[in-house]
Coordinates of C-alpha atoms in Angstrom, one line a residue:
Chain A
M1 CA 0.0 0.0 -0.1
T2 CA 1.3 3.2 -0.9
T3 CA 0.4 6.4 1.3
A4 CA 0.6 10.0 0.8
T5 CA 2.3 11.8 3.3
I6 CA 0.6 15.1 3.4
P7 CA -0.5 15.7 7.1
I8 CA -4.0 16.4 7.5
S9 CA -5.5 18.1 10.4
P10 CA -8.6 15.9 12.1
Q11 CA -11.1 18.3 11.7
A12 CA -10.7 18.5 7.8
L13 CA -10.8 14.8 7.9
A14 CA -13.8 14.6 9.9
G15 CA -16.2 15.6 7.4
T16 CA -14.8 13.4 4.6
G17 CA -14.7 10.5 6.5
K18 CA -11.7 9.1 4.8
R19 CA -8.6 7.2 6.4
P20 CA -6.0 9.1 8.1
A21 CA -3.3 9.7 5.4
R22 CA -0.4 9.1 7.3
R23 CA 0.6 6.2 9.7
V24 CA 2.8 5.5 12.6
L25 CA 2.8 1.6 12.4
P26 CA 4.0 0.2 9.4
G27 CA 2.1 -2.6 7.4
F28 CA -1.7 -2.3 7.6
N29 CA -2.1 -5.8 6.6
L30 CA -0.1 -7.1 9.4
T31 CA -1.4 -5.0 12.1
L32 CA -5.0 -5.6 11.0
G33 CA -4.3 -9.1 10.7
Y34 CA -2.8 -9.2 14.3
T35 CA -5.8 -7.1 15.8
L36 CA -8.4 -9.8 14.5
F37 CA -6.4 -12.6 15.5
Y38 CA -5.8 -11.3 19.1
L39 CA -9.5 -10.3 19.6
S40 CA -10.7 -13.5 18.3
L41 CA -8.5 -15.4 20.6
I42 CA -9.2 -13.5 23.6
V43 CA -13.1 -12.3 23.0
L44 CA -14.8 -13.6 20.0
I45 CA -13.9 -17.5 20.7
P46 CA -14.9 -17.6 24.2
L47 CA -17.8 -15.6 23.5
S48 CA -18.9 -17.9 20.7
A49 CA -18.4 -21.0 23.0
L50 CA -20.8 -19.4 25.1
L51 CA -23.5 -19.4 22.3
F52 CA -22.7 -22.7 21.2
K53 CA -23.4 -24.0 24.9
T54 CA -26.2 -22.2 24.8
F55 CA -27.7 -23.8 21.4
T56 CA -27.6 -27.4 23.0
L57 CA -30.8 -26.1 24.8
T58 CA -34.4 -26.4 22.9
W59 CA -36.3 -23.0 22.8
A60 CA -38.6 -24.0 25.6
E61 CA -35.6 -25.2 28.0
F62 CA -33.9 -21.8 27.0
W63 CA -37.2 -19.9 27.9
T64 CA -37.5 -21.6 31.5
A65 CA -34.1 -21.0 32.1
V66 CA -34.1 -17.4 31.5
A67 CA -37.4 -16.3 32.4
S68 CA -38.4 -18.0 35.5
P69 CA -39.4 -15.4 38.1
R70 CA -36.3 -15.7 40.3
V71 CA -34.1 -15.0 37.2
L72 CA -36.0 -12.1 36.3
A73 CA -35.8 -10.4 39.5
A74 CA -32.2 -11.0 39.5
Y75 CA -32.0 -9.1 36.1
R76 CA -34.1 -6.2 37.7
L77 CA -31.8 -6.0 40.5
T78 CA -28.1 -6.4 38.6
F79 CA -29.3 -3.7 35.9
G80 CA -31.1 -1.5 38.3
A81 CA -28.6 -1.4 40.8
S82 CA -25.8 -1.2 38.4
F83 CA -27.6 1.9 36.5
L84 CA -28.1 3.4 39.9
A85 CA -24.2 2.9 40.8
A86 CA -23.3 4.3 37.2
L87 CA -25.4 7.3 37.6
F88 CA -24.4 8.0 41.1
N89 CA -20.5 7.8 39.9
V90 CA -21.5 10.2 37.0
F91 CA -22.0 12.8 39.5
A92 CA -19.3 11.8 42.2
G93 CA -16.6 10.9 39.5
L94 CA -17.1 14.3 37.9
L95 CA -16.7 16.2 41.2
L96 CA -13.7 14.1 41.9
A97 CA -12.3 14.4 38.6
W98 CA -12.9 18.3 38.7
V99 CA -11.3 18.8 42.1
L100 CA -8.3 16.9 41.0
V101 CA -7.7 18.9 37.7
R102 CA -8.7 22.4 38.7
Y103 CA -7.2 22.5 42.5
D104 CA -3.7 22.2 43.9
F105 CA -3.7 21.1 47.5
W106 CA -1.6 18.9 49.7
G107 CA -1.9 15.2 49.1
K108 CA -3.7 15.6 46.1
K109 CA -1.3 12.9 44.3
I110 CA -2.2 10.5 47.0
I111 CA -6.0 11.1 46.5
D112 CA -5.2 10.7 42.8
A113 CA -3.8 7.5 43.4
L114 CA -6.4 6.1 45.7
V115 CA -9.0 6.6 43.1
D116 CA -7.3 3.9 41.2
L117 CA -7.6 1.5 44.3
P118 CA -10.7 -0.2 43.2
F119 CA -9.3 -1.2 40.1
A120 CA -6.3 -3.0 42.1
L121 CA -8.1 -4.6 45.2
P122 CA -9.8 -7.8 44.6
T123 CA -13.3 -7.5 44.5
A124 CA -13.9 -10.1 47.3
V125 CA -11.8 -8.0 49.6
A126 CA -13.7 -4.8 48.6
G127 CA -16.9 -7.0 49.6
I128 CA -15.5 -8.2 52.5
S129 CA -14.3 -4.8 54.2
L130 CA -17.6 -3.0 53.0
T131 CA -19.6 -5.7 54.8
A132 CA -17.5 -5.5 57.9
L133 CA -18.2 -1.8 57.6
L134 CA -22.1 -1.7 57.0
A135 CA -23.3 -4.8 58.7
G136 CA -25.2 -4.0 62.0
N137 CA -22.2 -4.4 64.1
G138 CA -19.8 -2.7 61.8
W139 CA -18.0 0.5 62.3
V140 CA -20.7 2.5 60.6
G141 CA -23.6 0.2 60.4
Q142 CA -24.2 0.2 64.1
Y143 CA -25.0 4.0 64.0
L144 CA -27.3 3.3 60.9
E145 CA -29.4 0.3 62.2
P146 CA -30.9 1.9 65.2
L147 CA -32.3 4.6 62.6
G148 CA -33.8 2.1 60.5
I149 CA -31.2 2.4 57.5
Q150 CA -29.9 -1.3 56.6
L151 CA -26.8 -1.0 54.2
A152 CA -25.8 -4.4 54.2
F153 CA -27.8 -7.7 53.2
N154 CA -30.2 -6.1 50.8
A155 CA -30.4 -4.3 47.7
N156 CA -28.8 -1.3 49.2
G157 CA -25.6 -3.2 49.9
V158 CA -25.5 -4.4 46.0
V159 CA -25.7 -0.5 45.0
I160 CA -22.8 0.5 47.3
A161 CA -20.6 -2.5 46.2
L162 CA -21.1 -1.5 42.7
I163 CA -20.5 2.1 43.3
F164 CA -17.3 1.2 44.9
I165 CA -15.8 -1.0 42.1
S166 CA -17.1 1.3 39.2
L167 CA -16.0 4.8 40.4
P168 CA -12.6 4.8 38.7
F169 CA -14.2 4.2 35.3
V170 CA -15.9 7.9 35.3
V171 CA -13.0 9.6 36.9
R172 CA -10.5 8.4 34.5
T173 CA -12.5 8.9 31.5
V174 CA -13.5 12.7 32.5
Q175 CA -10.3 13.8 33.9
P176 CA -7.9 14.0 30.8
V177 CA -10.8 15.7 29.0
L178 CA -11.1 18.3 31.5
E179 CA -7.5 18.8 31.5
D180 CA -7.3 19.5 27.9
A181 CA -10.2 21.6 28.1
E182 CA -9.3 25.3 26.9
K183 CA -9.3 27.7 30.2
E184 CA -9.6 30.6 27.5
L185 CA -13.1 29.6 26.5
E186 CA -14.2 29.9 30.1
E187 CA -12.5 33.0 30.5
A188 CA -14.1 34.6 27.2
A189 CA -17.3 33.2 28.6
T190 CA -16.9 35.1 31.8
C191 CA -15.6 38.4 30.0
L192 CA -19.1 38.0 27.9
G193 CA -21.0 38.2 31.1
A194 CA -21.8 34.6 31.6
S195 CA -22.5 33.2 35.3
R196 CA -20.8 30.5 36.8
F197 CA -23.7 28.2 36.0
Q198 CA -23.9 29.4 32.6
T199 CA -20.4 28.9 32.0
F200 CA -20.7 25.2 33.2
R201 CA -23.8 24.6 31.4
Y202 CA -22.8 26.0 27.8
V203 CA -18.9 25.8 28.0
I204 CA -17.6 23.2 30.0
F205 CA -20.3 20.5 29.9
P206 CA -20.6 20.1 26.2
G207 CA -17.1 19.4 26.2
I208 CA -17.1 16.7 28.7
A209 CA -20.9 15.3 27.9
P210 CA -19.3 12.6 25.8
A211 CA -16.5 11.5 28.3
L212 CA -19.3 11.3 30.9
L213 CA -21.2 9.2 28.8
T214 CA -18.1 7.1 28.0
G215 CA -17.3 6.7 31.8
F216 CA -21.2 6.0 32.3
A217 CA -21.2 3.2 29.9
M218 CA -18.0 1.6 31.3
A219 CA -19.0 2.0 34.9
F220 CA -22.2 0.1 33.9
A221 CA -20.8 -2.6 32.0
R222 CA -18.2 -3.2 34.8
A223 CA -21.1 -3.2 37.5
V224 CA -23.4 -5.6 35.5
G225 CA -20.5 -8.3 35.6
E226 CA -19.8 -8.0 39.1
Y227 CA -19.6 -10.7 41.4
G228 CA -17.0 -11.0 44.0
S229 CA -17.8 -7.7 46.0
V230 CA -21.5 -8.1 45.8
I231 CA -21.7 -11.6 47.1
F232 CA -20.7 -10.8 50.4
I233 CA -22.9 -7.8 50.9
A234 CA -26.0 -8.8 49.1
G235 CA -27.3 -11.3 51.5
N236 CA -28.2 -13.3 48.4
M237 CA -32.0 -13.7 49.1
P238 CA -34.0 -15.2 46.2
M239 CA -36.2 -12.7 44.7
V240 CA -34.8 -10.0 46.6
S241 CA -31.2 -9.8 46.6
E242 CA -29.8 -12.2 44.1
I243 CA -27.7 -10.8 41.4
T244 CA -27.7 -12.3 37.9
P245 CA -24.1 -13.5 38.5
L246 CA -25.1 -15.4 41.3
I247 CA -28.0 -17.2 39.3
I248 CA -25.4 -18.2 37.1
I249 CA -23.1 -19.7 39.4
G250 CA -25.8 -21.6 41.3
K251 CA -26.8 -23.1 37.9
L252 CA -23.2 -24.1 37.4
E253 CA -23.3 -25.8 41.1
Q254 CA -26.1 -27.8 39.5
Y255 CA -23.9 -28.7 36.6
D256 CA -26.7 -27.1 34.6
Y257 CA -23.8 -25.6 32.0
A258 CA -26.2 -25.0 29.3
G259 CA -28.7 -23.0 31.8
A260 CA -25.8 -21.0 33.0
T261 CA -24.6 -20.0 29.4
A262 CA -28.3 -19.2 28.5
V263 CA -28.4 -16.6 31.4
A264 CA -25.3 -15.4 30.6
T265 CA -26.2 -15.1 26.8
V266 CA -29.4 -12.9 27.9
M267 CA -27.2 -10.7 30.3
L268 CA -24.8 -10.5 27.0
G269 CA -27.4 -9.3 24.7
I270 CA -29.0 -6.7 27.3
S271 CA -25.6 -5.3 27.7
F272 CA -24.7 -5.1 24.3
V273 CA -28.1 -3.3 23.5
L274 CA -27.5 -0.9 26.2
L275 CA -23.8 -0.1 25.1
L276 CA -25.1 0.6 21.5
V277 CA -27.6 3.0 22.9
I278 CA -25.2 4.9 25.1
N279 CA -22.7 4.8 22.2
G280 CA -25.5 6.1 19.7
L281 CA -26.3 8.7 22.3
Q282 CA -22.6 9.5 22.5
S283 CA -21.9 10.0 18.7
W284 CA -25.2 12.1 18.7
Q285 CA -23.6 14.5 21.2
R286 CA -20.5 14.6 19.6
R287 CA -21.8 15.7 16.5
R288 CA -24.1 18.2 18.4
A289 CA -21.2 19.7 20.2
G290 CA -19.1 19.6 17.1
G291 CA -21.7 21.5 15.1
K292 CA -21.9 24.2 17.5
T293 CA -18.4 25.1 18.3
Chain B
M1 CA -17.6 -30.9 19.9
K2 CA -14.1 -31.3 18.7
F3 CA -14.0 -27.3 19.1
K4 CA -14.9 -27.7 22.9
Q5 CA -12.4 -30.4 23.3
N6 CA -9.7 -28.1 22.6
I7 CA -10.8 -25.3 24.6
T8 CA -10.9 -27.7 27.6
L9 CA -7.3 -29.0 26.4
A10 CA -6.2 -25.4 26.4
L11 CA -7.6 -24.7 29.6
A12 CA -6.3 -28.1 31.1
A13 CA -2.8 -27.5 29.8
I14 CA -2.5 -23.7 31.5
G15 CA -3.9 -25.3 34.7
L16 CA -1.4 -28.2 34.6
T17 CA 1.9 -26.5 33.8
A18 CA 2.3 -26.1 37.6
T19 CA 2.1 -29.9 38.4
T20 CA 3.6 -31.5 35.4
F21 CA 7.0 -29.7 36.2
V22 CA 7.3 -32.0 39.6
S23 CA 6.2 -35.3 38.0
A24 CA 9.4 -36.8 38.2
Q25 CA 8.8 -37.8 41.6
T26 CA 5.3 -39.9 41.9
T27 CA 2.8 -37.4 42.8
L28 CA -0.8 -37.7 43.6
L29 CA -3.1 -34.8 43.4
N30 CA -6.0 -34.9 45.6
A31 CA -8.9 -32.5 44.8
S32 CA -11.1 -32.0 47.5
Y33 CA -13.6 -29.7 49.1
D34 CA -12.7 -26.7 51.2
V35 CA -13.1 -27.5 54.6
A36 CA -11.4 -30.8 54.5
R37 CA -8.3 -29.0 54.0
E38 CA -7.0 -29.5 57.5
F39 CA -7.8 -32.7 57.7
Y40 CA -5.9 -33.9 54.6
K41 CA -2.8 -32.0 55.7
D42 CA -2.7 -34.3 58.3
Y43 CA -3.9 -37.4 56.8
N44 CA -1.4 -37.0 54.0
T45 CA 1.6 -36.7 56.3
A46 CA 0.3 -40.1 57.8
F47 CA 0.1 -41.7 54.4
V48 CA 3.4 -40.5 52.9
A49 CA 4.9 -42.0 56.1
N50 CA 3.0 -45.1 55.9
Y51 CA 3.6 -45.6 52.6
K52 CA 7.4 -45.4 52.9
K53 CA 7.3 -47.8 55.5
T54 CA 5.3 -50.6 53.6
T55 CA 6.6 -50.1 50.3
G56 CA 9.7 -48.1 50.5
K57 CA 8.8 -45.6 47.9
D58 CA 8.7 -41.9 48.4
V59 CA 5.5 -40.1 47.1
K60 CA 4.2 -36.5 47.3
I61 CA 0.5 -35.7 47.7
D62 CA -0.5 -32.4 46.1
Q63 CA -3.9 -31.0 47.6
S64 CA -6.6 -28.8 45.6
H65 CA -9.5 -27.5 47.6
G66 CA -12.5 -25.5 46.6
G67 CA -16.3 -25.7 46.8
S68 CA -17.0 -29.6 46.1
S69 CA -18.9 -29.1 43.1
A70 CA -16.7 -26.5 41.6
Q71 CA -13.9 -29.2 42.1
A72 CA -16.1 -31.6 40.3
R73 CA -16.6 -29.2 37.4
A74 CA -12.8 -28.6 37.4
V75 CA -12.0 -32.4 37.2
N76 CA -14.6 -32.9 34.5
D77 CA -13.2 -30.0 32.4
G78 CA -9.4 -31.3 32.9
L79 CA -8.0 -31.0 36.0
D80 CA -5.8 -34.1 36.4
A81 CA -6.6 -34.9 40.1
D82 CA -6.1 -38.4 40.6
V83 CA -8.3 -39.1 43.4
V84 CA -11.4 -37.1 44.2
T85 CA -12.7 -36.8 47.8
M86 CA -15.8 -35.0 48.0
N87 CA -18.7 -33.9 50.6
T88 CA -21.6 -35.1 48.4
T89 CA -22.0 -37.8 46.4
T90 CA -24.0 -35.9 43.8
D91 CA -20.5 -34.3 42.7
V92 CA -19.0 -37.9 42.3
D93 CA -22.0 -39.3 40.2
F94 CA -21.5 -36.4 37.9
L95 CA -18.3 -37.2 37.2
A96 CA -19.3 -41.1 36.9
S97 CA -22.0 -39.6 34.4
S98 CA -19.1 -38.1 32.1
G99 CA -16.9 -41.3 32.5
I100 CA -14.3 -40.0 34.3
V101 CA -14.8 -42.2 37.4
A102 CA -16.2 -45.6 37.4
K103 CA -19.8 -46.0 37.0
D104 CA -19.8 -48.3 40.0
W105 CA -17.4 -46.2 42.1
A106 CA -19.5 -46.5 45.1
K107 CA -18.7 -50.4 45.2
R108 CA -15.0 -50.0 44.7
F109 CA -14.4 -49.2 48.5
P110 CA -16.3 -50.2 51.8
H111 CA -19.1 -48.2 53.0
N112 CA -20.6 -47.1 50.0
A113 CA -17.0 -45.6 49.2
A114 CA -17.5 -43.2 52.0
P115 CA -14.7 -43.6 54.5
T116 CA -16.2 -40.8 56.7
S117 CA -19.3 -38.8 57.2
S118 CA -20.8 -36.0 58.8
T119 CA -24.0 -34.7 60.1
M120 CA -25.7 -31.3 60.2
L121 CA -25.9 -29.6 64.0
F122 CA -26.9 -26.2 65.5
L123 CA -24.4 -23.9 66.5
T124 CA -25.9 -21.2 68.9
R125 CA -24.4 -18.3 70.6
N126 CA -22.6 -19.1 74.1
G127 CA -25.1 -20.2 76.8
N128 CA -28.0 -20.8 74.3
P129 CA -30.1 -17.6 74.9
K130 CA -32.8 -18.4 72.9
G131 CA -33.1 -22.2 74.2
I132 CA -32.8 -23.9 71.1
K133 CA -33.0 -27.7 71.5
D134 CA -34.6 -29.3 68.3
W135 CA -35.5 -28.3 64.6
N136 CA -38.9 -27.3 66.2
D137 CA -37.3 -24.2 67.7
L138 CA -35.9 -23.1 64.4
V139 CA -39.3 -22.1 63.3
K140 CA -40.3 -20.1 66.1
P141 CA -41.1 -16.3 64.9
D142 CA -38.2 -14.8 67.1
V143 CA -35.4 -17.1 65.8
K144 CA -33.0 -16.1 63.2
V145 CA -31.4 -19.0 61.3
I146 CA -28.2 -19.0 59.6
V147 CA -28.0 -21.6 56.6
V148 CA -26.2 -21.8 53.6
N149 CA -28.2 -21.3 50.1
P150 CA -29.2 -24.7 48.9
K151 CA -28.2 -23.3 45.2
T152 CA -24.8 -22.9 46.0
G153 CA -23.7 -24.9 48.6
G154 CA -23.7 -28.8 49.5
N155 CA -23.7 -27.7 53.2
G156 CA -27.4 -25.8 52.6
R157 CA -28.9 -28.7 50.6
M158 CA -27.9 -31.0 53.5
A159 CA -29.4 -28.7 56.0
Y160 CA -32.6 -28.5 54.0
L161 CA -32.9 -32.2 53.9
A162 CA -32.2 -32.6 57.2
A163 CA -35.2 -30.2 58.2
W164 CA -37.4 -32.1 55.8
G165 CA -36.0 -35.5 56.9
Y166 CA -37.0 -34.6 60.4
V167 CA -40.8 -33.9 60.1
R168 CA -40.9 -37.1 58.1
K169 CA -38.9 -39.0 60.8
T170 CA -41.2 -37.9 63.2
G171 CA -44.4 -39.0 61.2
G172 CA -45.2 -36.0 59.2
T173 CA -46.0 -36.3 55.7
D174 CA -44.1 -34.5 52.6
A175 CA -46.8 -31.7 52.7
Q176 CA -46.0 -30.9 56.4
A177 CA -42.4 -31.1 55.7
A178 CA -42.8 -28.6 52.9
E179 CA -44.9 -26.3 55.0
F180 CA -42.1 -26.8 58.0
V181 CA -39.2 -26.1 55.7
G182 CA -40.9 -22.9 54.2
K183 CA -41.5 -21.6 58.0
L184 CA -37.7 -22.2 58.5
F185 CA -36.4 -20.2 55.3
K186 CA -39.0 -17.5 56.2
N187 CA -36.6 -17.1 59.5
V188 CA -33.4 -17.1 57.3
P189 CA -32.1 -13.0 57.2
V190 CA -29.1 -13.8 54.9
L191 CA -28.4 -16.9 52.8
A192 CA -24.9 -17.6 52.7
K193 CA -22.9 -18.8 49.8
G194 CA -21.0 -21.5 51.2
G195 CA -20.3 -23.0 54.5
R196 CA -17.4 -21.1 55.3
D197 CA -19.5 -17.9 54.3
A198 CA -22.1 -19.1 56.8
T199 CA -19.8 -19.0 59.7
T200 CA -18.4 -15.7 59.0
I201 CA -21.9 -14.0 58.9
F202 CA -22.9 -15.7 62.1
L203 CA -19.8 -15.3 64.0
Q204 CA -18.2 -12.0 62.8
R205 CA -21.2 -10.1 61.6
N206 CA -23.0 -11.4 64.8
I207 CA -26.1 -12.1 62.5
G208 CA -28.8 -15.1 63.6
D209 CA -29.5 -16.9 66.5
V210 CA -28.3 -20.3 65.4
L211 CA -26.3 -21.6 62.5
I212 CA -27.0 -24.8 60.9
T213 CA -23.7 -26.5 59.4
F214 CA -21.8 -29.6 59.4
E215 CA -20.5 -31.2 62.6
S216 CA -17.0 -30.9 61.7
E217 CA -17.3 -27.1 61.6
V218 CA -17.7 -27.2 65.3
V219 CA -13.8 -28.0 65.7
S220 CA -12.9 -25.3 62.9
V221 CA -15.0 -22.6 64.9
D222 CA -13.3 -23.4 68.3
R223 CA -10.1 -23.4 66.5
E224 CA -10.6 -20.2 64.8
F225 CA -12.8 -18.0 67.2
G226 CA -11.8 -19.6 70.4
A227 CA -13.5 -22.3 72.4
G228 CA -16.9 -21.2 74.3
K229 CA -18.1 -18.8 71.9
V230 CA -20.6 -21.0 70.5
D231 CA -22.5 -24.1 71.9
A232 CA -22.9 -27.1 69.6
I233 CA -26.5 -28.5 69.8
H234 CA -27.4 -32.0 68.7
P235 CA -30.9 -32.0 67.6
S236 CA -33.3 -35.1 68.1
V237 CA -33.2 -35.9 64.5
S238 CA -30.5 -35.4 61.6
I239 CA -29.1 -36.3 58.5
I240 CA -26.0 -38.8 57.4
A241 CA -23.7 -36.5 54.9
E242 CA -21.5 -39.1 53.5
N243 CA -18.2 -38.1 52.3
P244 CA -17.5 -40.1 49.0
V245 CA -14.0 -40.9 47.6
A246 CA -13.3 -42.1 44.2
V247 CA -10.2 -42.6 41.9
V248 CA -10.3 -40.6 38.6
E249 CA -9.6 -43.3 36.0
R250 CA -9.1 -40.7 33.2
S251 CA -5.9 -39.4 35.1
V252 CA -4.5 -42.5 36.7
A253 CA -4.6 -44.3 33.2
K254 CA -2.7 -41.2 31.7
K255 CA -0.2 -40.9 34.6
G256 CA 0.2 -44.6 35.7
T257 CA -0.8 -43.9 39.1
A258 CA -3.8 -46.2 39.5
E259 CA -2.2 -48.4 42.4
L260 CA -0.9 -45.4 44.4
A261 CA -4.6 -43.9 43.9
K262 CA -6.1 -47.1 45.2
A263 CA -3.6 -47.3 48.1
Y264 CA -4.3 -43.8 49.3
L265 CA -8.3 -44.2 49.2
T266 CA -7.8 -47.4 51.1
Y267 CA -5.5 -46.0 53.8
L268 CA -8.5 -44.0 54.5
Y269 CA -10.1 -46.8 56.3
S270 CA -7.1 -47.6 58.4
D271 CA -7.5 -46.9 62.5
E272 CA -4.8 -44.3 62.2
A273 CA -6.6 -42.1 59.2
Q274 CA -10.0 -42.7 61.0
E275 CA -8.7 -41.5 64.2
I276 CA -7.2 -38.3 62.7
A277 CA -10.7 -37.8 61.0
A278 CA -12.4 -38.1 64.2
K279 CA -10.0 -35.3 65.7
H280 CA -11.2 -33.1 62.9
G281 CA -14.5 -33.8 63.4
I282 CA -15.3 -36.0 60.7
R283 CA -17.5 -38.8 61.7
P284 CA -15.3 -42.1 61.1
S285 CA -16.9 -45.1 59.6
N286 CA -15.1 -47.6 61.8
P287 CA -17.8 -48.2 64.8
K288 CA -15.1 -48.7 67.3
I289 CA -13.1 -45.5 67.0
L290 CA -16.5 -43.6 66.5
A291 CA -17.6 -45.1 69.7
K292 CA -14.1 -43.6 71.4
Y293 CA -14.8 -40.2 70.4
S294 CA -18.3 -40.3 71.8
S295 CA -18.0 -37.2 73.5
T296 CA -17.6 -35.4 70.4
F297 CA -20.1 -37.7 68.3
K298 CA -22.9 -37.2 70.5
P299 CA -25.4 -40.2 69.5
I300 CA -28.2 -38.8 67.6
Q301 CA -30.7 -40.7 65.6
L302 CA -29.4 -40.6 62.0
F303 CA -31.3 -41.0 58.7
A304 CA -29.7 -41.6 55.4
V305 CA -30.6 -39.5 52.3
S306 CA -32.2 -42.6 50.6
D307 CA -34.8 -43.2 53.6
Y308 CA -36.7 -40.4 51.9
F309 CA -35.4 -38.8 49.2
G310 CA -34.3 -42.0 46.7
S311 CA -30.9 -40.8 46.4
L312 CA -29.2 -37.2 46.5
T313 CA -29.6 -37.0 42.7
E314 CA -33.4 -37.5 43.0
A315 CA -33.3 -34.9 45.8
Q316 CA -31.5 -32.4 43.5
K317 CA -34.2 -33.0 40.8
V318 CA -37.1 -32.7 43.0
H319 CA -36.0 -30.0 45.7
F320 CA -32.9 -27.9 44.2
N321 CA -33.1 -27.7 40.4
D322 CA -34.7 -24.6 38.8
G323 CA -38.4 -24.4 39.3
G324 CA -37.9 -27.2 42.4
Q325 CA -39.3 -27.2 45.6
F326 CA -36.7 -24.7 47.1
D327 CA -37.6 -22.2 44.2
K328 CA -41.2 -22.4 45.3
L329 CA -40.6 -21.1 48.9
Y330 CA -39.0 -17.9 47.3
T331 CA -41.5 -17.6 44.4
V332 CA -44.9 -18.4 45.7
K333 CA -46.2 -16.0 48.1

């Protein structure tokens, strides 16, 4: 493949839809081949194995496996709690990223590093520590329980565990975008008489909205699949606080491989659709923001 | 199917690189359940010494522990264990159904190939403040019961079947048993994931008045949390939970360890091994040694799974599979 070496700015490209003309990595064929091979090995083959196993079921068996009342209750909890946790983290994560980017204070580096802790910590450890903290006899739980607030061993516990494990995704996607945001625009807005809220609403927010959405999507996807941390804090009562991954484990314990993969397939399907919607929203947002500036 | 085999092989290869490096010396891998870890540690030392004495050969025993059915799945999917020592027959039956252990595994060793057994007891807080004596006390409205989720742990399945069998043994019908078990599970505030998880919830989180668990767990609790934190309550009736053992034919054929595997499991029936088991709170099958430790193993009326449920596999189908009796407790209001 021969390539022209005229540098083209990304803005010019966005309209034309052409491939970038200058490539840093040589050998498109080789790199694409490698990409496809690697993706197949790590992602596509395991996922198709999942589907193959599911296909051993008849349609009726599949339906009873994925649509029994217990399983439906588990989907509701898993997706509902993941959604709440991701939504919460959009606000909490934005705040954290904001503080980390815009202010200098003592211990900033440590706080910055702490954000990544949920990435590194084994999730079971997180679950056990959260439970120890929030259970009726825990440090925090002992003060909340008399007030009638029970955070561990019910759906609340699930949401809290999911908030914990998905927080870094929002912070780490929003942070670099905030860092790159041009201060001059804000200054200009202020000079033109915009209030602080107006500056945020019309200048800052459109710039970081795609990143926030990405962070939301990643946090959500991560939370949906979470098992380790939730299992210790949920209480795991059927119809109340049983997450879908536990249903899958339960089916495996019964040697019901096909049933387990069937539920997993449904989860994968729902997640895929949700991510697609979020991606759609994001590109719509980007186009809108792009059109304005 | 070929494709599936390849995946299995690949996974097995990854899992086994660690063990194949040391195969110069004869090693035996015992895939066992979680709470048997301490017992098999002591037993392996005794076995290796005895094997050296009788045959003059050195052997090394590797242990692999995890949830009983998780271990069975690992062996099924390619873990090269030479022997499996489980806590429910269902797990060995599963391996027999895929041809990895002999179909007639239960006849290969004495006592249905179960050198040891256990039963379900109650643990209450010190002094037994709620005055719990028997199964009947567990369905009282002010009693909170901690038990393992029968969906995820053999411990929970045994507790459930023990409660059911108690009603049958005392003259009740299946319908009455279903009602009783329903009431009992209404008193359960948290369903634990596995045996150890249940103990943690009961002792570290301080939730519940009584924990239904395996007899052997009493020894572990005393060791872990200090004696005197809990009282072991022996109900009038309980269930025999056999701990089946089997040779993994697929692995021993490949590794040529059939003789050794057989010797390893046979020695479990020796007086020495039975004593070790008794010290760990696991019921020996040898009646003489069981009698010797009668202060630990207080005599209670025991019934076998086959008395009321046909077999564990049968019970699994009726009670624990999706849509079964256990699901009805929670889905039918």
